[in-house]
Amino acid sequence: FAGLTTEGLYRVSGNKTDQDNIQKQFDQDHSVDLIVMDVAVNAVAGALKAFFADLPDPLIPYSLHPELVEAAKIVDHYERLQVLKEIVRKFPPVNYEVFKYVITHLNRVSQQSKTTLMTADNLSICFWPTLMRPDFENKDTLSTTKLNQSVIESFIQQCQYFFYGGDITEPSSAEGTPPPHGHGLESLMALQLPPPLQPQQIQHPLPPEPLI
């Protein structure tokens, strides 16, 4: 699907009317056919971001934000990733699976950075506020902005390590490392989200035991 090679994907805003229409149609029917709707890629991308922005609680639980910030401060690259992996396993099961789904998709987008101009760094800048939903009126939030962004960048770069049992890749080569075939969003057209992605289910997540 050509959408994965669209320049500025997730950075360039789409048509607001189309985006609102996608959200409305999705609320009524989760198997909405985006091809039939004939909407631009950026409108679909905007609708996906809006879905997570409109959830009652952020996909990344507020209770884990302090741990993520502290992990981001760890100087040693490998130790930092190991700690982040331990933290992500503390996500409630539904949040974990959806987060894995989203990060896998963003990893695929980053692989097309030569045409999209959207590296893991650029994508993390666009997505961390949506996934973490910080309180920007709190002055402490401003001091951790870069740390939060770097956490999401690490998840995108090291997708295989965090979610698929892969090895840690060197930062310089992480952009081009694809996750296992058949996982995550194959394209933006896969906005036909399965039942676990419904907001009402994330609003009432399963008990937050760590994933084993």
GROMACS .gro file of C-alpha atoms in nm, residues 7-183:
model
  177
    7GLU     CA    1   0.608   1.189   0.271
    8GLY     CA    2   0.542   1.334   0.616
    9LEU     CA    3   0.320   1.043   0.724
   10TYR     CA    4   0.176   1.121   1.072
   11ARG     CA    5   0.337   1.467   1.062
   12VAL     CA    6   0.135   1.630   0.783
   13SER     CA    7  -0.226   1.689   0.885
   14GLY     CA    8  -0.506   1.541   0.679
   15ASN     CA    9  -0.845   1.684   0.592
   16LYS     CA   10  -1.030   1.735   0.921
   17THR     CA   11  -1.372   1.659   0.773
   18ASP     CA   12  -1.248   1.330   0.628
   19GLN     CA   13  -1.078   1.243   0.955
   20ASP     CA   14  -1.395   1.309   1.155
   21ASN     CA   15  -1.596   1.103   0.908
   22ILE     CA   16  -1.356   0.809   0.943
   23GLN     CA   17  -1.391   0.824   1.322
   24LYS     CA   18  -1.770   0.840   1.296
   25GLN     CA   19  -1.786   0.547   1.055
   26PHE     CA   20  -1.546   0.343   1.269
   27ASP     CA   21  -1.760   0.403   1.580
   28GLN     CA   22  -2.054   0.257   1.391
   29ASP     CA   23  -1.872  -0.027   1.214
   30HIS     CA   24  -1.521  -0.147   1.306
   31SER     CA   25  -1.482  -0.313   0.966
   32VAL     CA   26  -1.506   0.023   0.787
   33ASP     CA   27  -1.371   0.000   0.430
   34LEU     CA   28  -1.132   0.291   0.380
   35ILE     CA   29  -1.086   0.215   0.010
   36VAL     CA   30  -1.458   0.261  -0.049
   37MET     CA   31  -1.451   0.583   0.154
   38ASP     CA   32  -1.178   0.712  -0.082
   39VAL     CA   33  -0.998   0.928   0.174
   40ALA     CA   34  -0.641   1.055   0.170
   41VAL     CA   35  -0.369   0.872   0.358
   42ASN     CA   36  -0.304   1.164   0.592
   43ALA     CA   37  -0.670   1.169   0.696
   44VAL     CA   38  -0.648   0.801   0.788
   45ALA     CA   39  -0.326   0.864   0.980
   46GLY     CA   40  -0.489   1.153   1.164
   47ALA     CA   41  -0.789   0.938   1.254
   48LEU     CA   42  -0.561   0.672   1.400
   49LYS     CA   43  -0.382   0.927   1.617
   50ALA     CA   44  -0.716   1.077   1.722
   51PHE     CA   45  -0.841   0.734   1.828
   52PHE     CA   46  -0.564   0.707   2.086
   53ALA     CA   47  -0.591   1.073   2.185
   54ASP     CA   48  -0.962   1.025   2.262
   55LEU     CA   49  -0.929   0.717   2.482
   56PRO     CA   50  -1.041   0.770   2.845
   57ASP     CA   51  -0.686   0.685   2.961
   58PRO     CA   52  -0.358   0.691   2.768
   59LEU     CA   53  -0.233   0.370   2.612
   60ILE     CA   54   0.084   0.397   2.824
   61PRO     CA   55  -0.048   0.396   3.183
   62TYR     CA   56   0.023   0.708   3.386
   63SER     CA   57   0.147   0.490   3.673
   64LEU     CA   58   0.445   0.380   3.462
   65HIS     CA   59   0.549   0.724   3.333
   66PRO     CA   60   0.793   0.793   3.621
   67GLU     CA   61   0.965   0.457   3.566
   68LEU     CA   62   0.998   0.525   3.194
   69VAL     CA   63   1.151   0.866   3.260
   70GLU     CA   64   1.405   0.719   3.502
   71ALA     CA   65   1.490   0.444   3.254
   72ALA     CA   66   1.551   0.704   2.984
   73LYS     CA   67   1.819   0.860   3.206
   74ILE     CA   68   2.030   0.542   3.211
   75VAL     CA   69   2.348   0.617   3.019
   76ASP     CA   70   2.439   0.264   2.913
   77HIS     CA   71   2.247   0.182   2.595
   78TYR     CA   72   2.197  -0.188   2.665
   79GLU     CA   73   2.106  -0.147   3.031
   80ARG     CA   74   1.852   0.121   2.937
   81LEU     CA   75   1.680  -0.110   2.687
   82GLN     CA   76   1.674  -0.398   2.934
   83VAL     CA   77   1.503  -0.180   3.195
   84LEU     CA   78   1.253  -0.050   2.939
   85LYS     CA   79   1.168  -0.408   2.844
   86GLU     CA   80   1.096  -0.488   3.208
   87ILE     CA   81   0.869  -0.184   3.234
   88VAL     CA   82   0.670  -0.256   2.920
   89ARG     CA   83   0.593  -0.601   3.058
   90LYS     CA   84   0.411  -0.425   3.343
   91PHE     CA   85   0.151  -0.290   3.101
   92PRO     CA   86  -0.200  -0.432   3.148
   93PRO     CA   87  -0.237  -0.716   2.894
   94VAL     CA   88  -0.472  -0.526   2.659
   95ASN     CA   89  -0.252  -0.215   2.664
   96TYR     CA   90   0.055  -0.428   2.597
   97GLU     CA   91  -0.093  -0.596   2.290
   98VAL     CA   92  -0.220  -0.270   2.143
   99PHE     CA   93   0.111  -0.094   2.214
  100LYS     CA   94   0.296  -0.379   2.043
  101TYR     CA   95   0.061  -0.344   1.745
  102VAL     CA   96   0.119   0.031   1.714
  103ILE     CA   97   0.496   0.019   1.764
  104THR     CA   98   0.528  -0.257   1.503
  105HIS     CA   99   0.346  -0.038   1.255
  106LEU     CA  100   0.563   0.265   1.335
  107ASN     CA  101   0.871   0.047   1.290
  108ARG     CA  102   0.748  -0.041   0.940
  109VAL     CA  103   0.691   0.327   0.863
  110SER     CA  104   1.043   0.412   0.981
  111GLN     CA  105   1.183   0.160   0.734
  112GLN     CA  106   1.052   0.385   0.455
  113SER     CA  107   1.219   0.697   0.596
  114LYS     CA  108   1.407   0.767   0.271
  115THR     CA  109   1.075   0.848   0.105
  116THR     CA  110   0.855   0.944   0.401
  117LEU     CA  111   1.126   1.148   0.577
  118MET     CA  112   0.979   0.998   0.895
  119THR     CA  113   1.256   0.836   1.096
  120ALA     CA  114   1.199   0.672   1.434
  121ASP     CA  115   1.300   1.005   1.586
  122ASN     CA  116   1.043   1.200   1.383
  123LEU     CA  117   0.770   0.945   1.449
  124SER     CA  118   0.838   0.949   1.822
  125ILE     CA  119   0.804   1.328   1.825
  126CYS     CA  120   0.462   1.293   1.660
  127PHE     CA  121   0.340   1.003   1.872
  128TRP     CA  122   0.470   1.030   2.226
  129PRO     CA  123   0.213   1.294   2.335
  130THR     CA  124  -0.068   1.080   2.188
  131LEU     CA  125   0.048   0.758   2.356
  132MET     CA  126   0.139   0.914   2.693
  133ARG     CA  127  -0.106   1.208   2.712
  134PRO     CA  128   0.105   1.423   2.948
  135ASP     CA  129  -0.029   1.722   3.139
  136PHE     CA  130   0.140   2.007   2.955
  137GLU     CA  131   0.010   2.253   3.213
  138ASN     CA  132   0.238   2.088   3.467
  139LYS     CA  133   0.582   2.249   3.452
  140ASP     CA  134   0.744   1.915   3.542
  141THR     CA  135   0.617   1.774   3.213
  142LEU     CA  136   0.829   2.021   3.017
  143SER     CA  137   1.143   1.896   3.188
  144THR     CA  138   1.076   1.536   3.082
  145THR     CA  139   0.955   1.598   2.727
  146LYS     CA  140   1.279   1.490   2.560
  147LEU     CA  141   1.308   1.184   2.786
  148ASN     CA  142   0.954   1.072   2.704
  149GLN     CA  143   1.019   1.117   2.334
  150SER     CA  144   1.342   0.918   2.352
  151VAL     CA  145   1.156   0.631   2.518
  152ILE     CA  146   0.911   0.602   2.228
  153GLU     CA  147   1.196   0.632   1.981
  154SER     CA  148   1.371   0.340   2.151
  155PHE     CA  149   1.056   0.127   2.132
  156ILE     CA  150   1.025   0.199   1.758
  157GLN     CA  151   1.393   0.135   1.682
  158GLN     CA  152   1.418  -0.179   1.893
  159CYS     CA  153   1.078  -0.326   1.806
  160GLN     CA  154   1.218  -0.677   1.755
  161TYR     CA  155   1.395  -0.676   2.090
  162PHE     CA  156   1.097  -0.556   2.291
  163PHE     CA  157   0.824  -0.765   2.133
  164TYR     CA  158   0.959  -1.047   1.918
  165GLY     CA  159   1.253  -1.193   2.107
  166GLY     CA  160   1.507  -1.038   1.871
  167ASP     CA  161   1.851  -0.902   1.949
  168ILE     CA  162   1.930  -0.541   2.030
  169THR     CA  163   2.032  -0.365   1.711
  170GLU     CA  164   2.285  -0.086   1.688
  171PRO     CA  165   2.118   0.258   1.681
  172SER     CA  166   2.268   0.339   1.342
  173SER     CA  167   2.108   0.035   1.177
  174ALA     CA  168   1.783   0.010   1.370
  175GLU     CA  169   1.577   0.206   1.115
  176GLY     CA  170   1.598  -0.067   0.854
  177THR     CA  171   1.532  -0.374   1.068
  178PRO     CA  172   1.190  -0.519   0.988
  179PRO     CA  173   0.983  -0.704   1.248
  180PRO     CA  174   0.874  -1.061   1.171
  181HIS     CA  175   0.644  -1.088   0.870
  182GLY     CA  176   0.274  -1.094   0.941
  183HIS     CA  177   0.273  -0.892   1.264
   0.00000   0.00000   0.00000
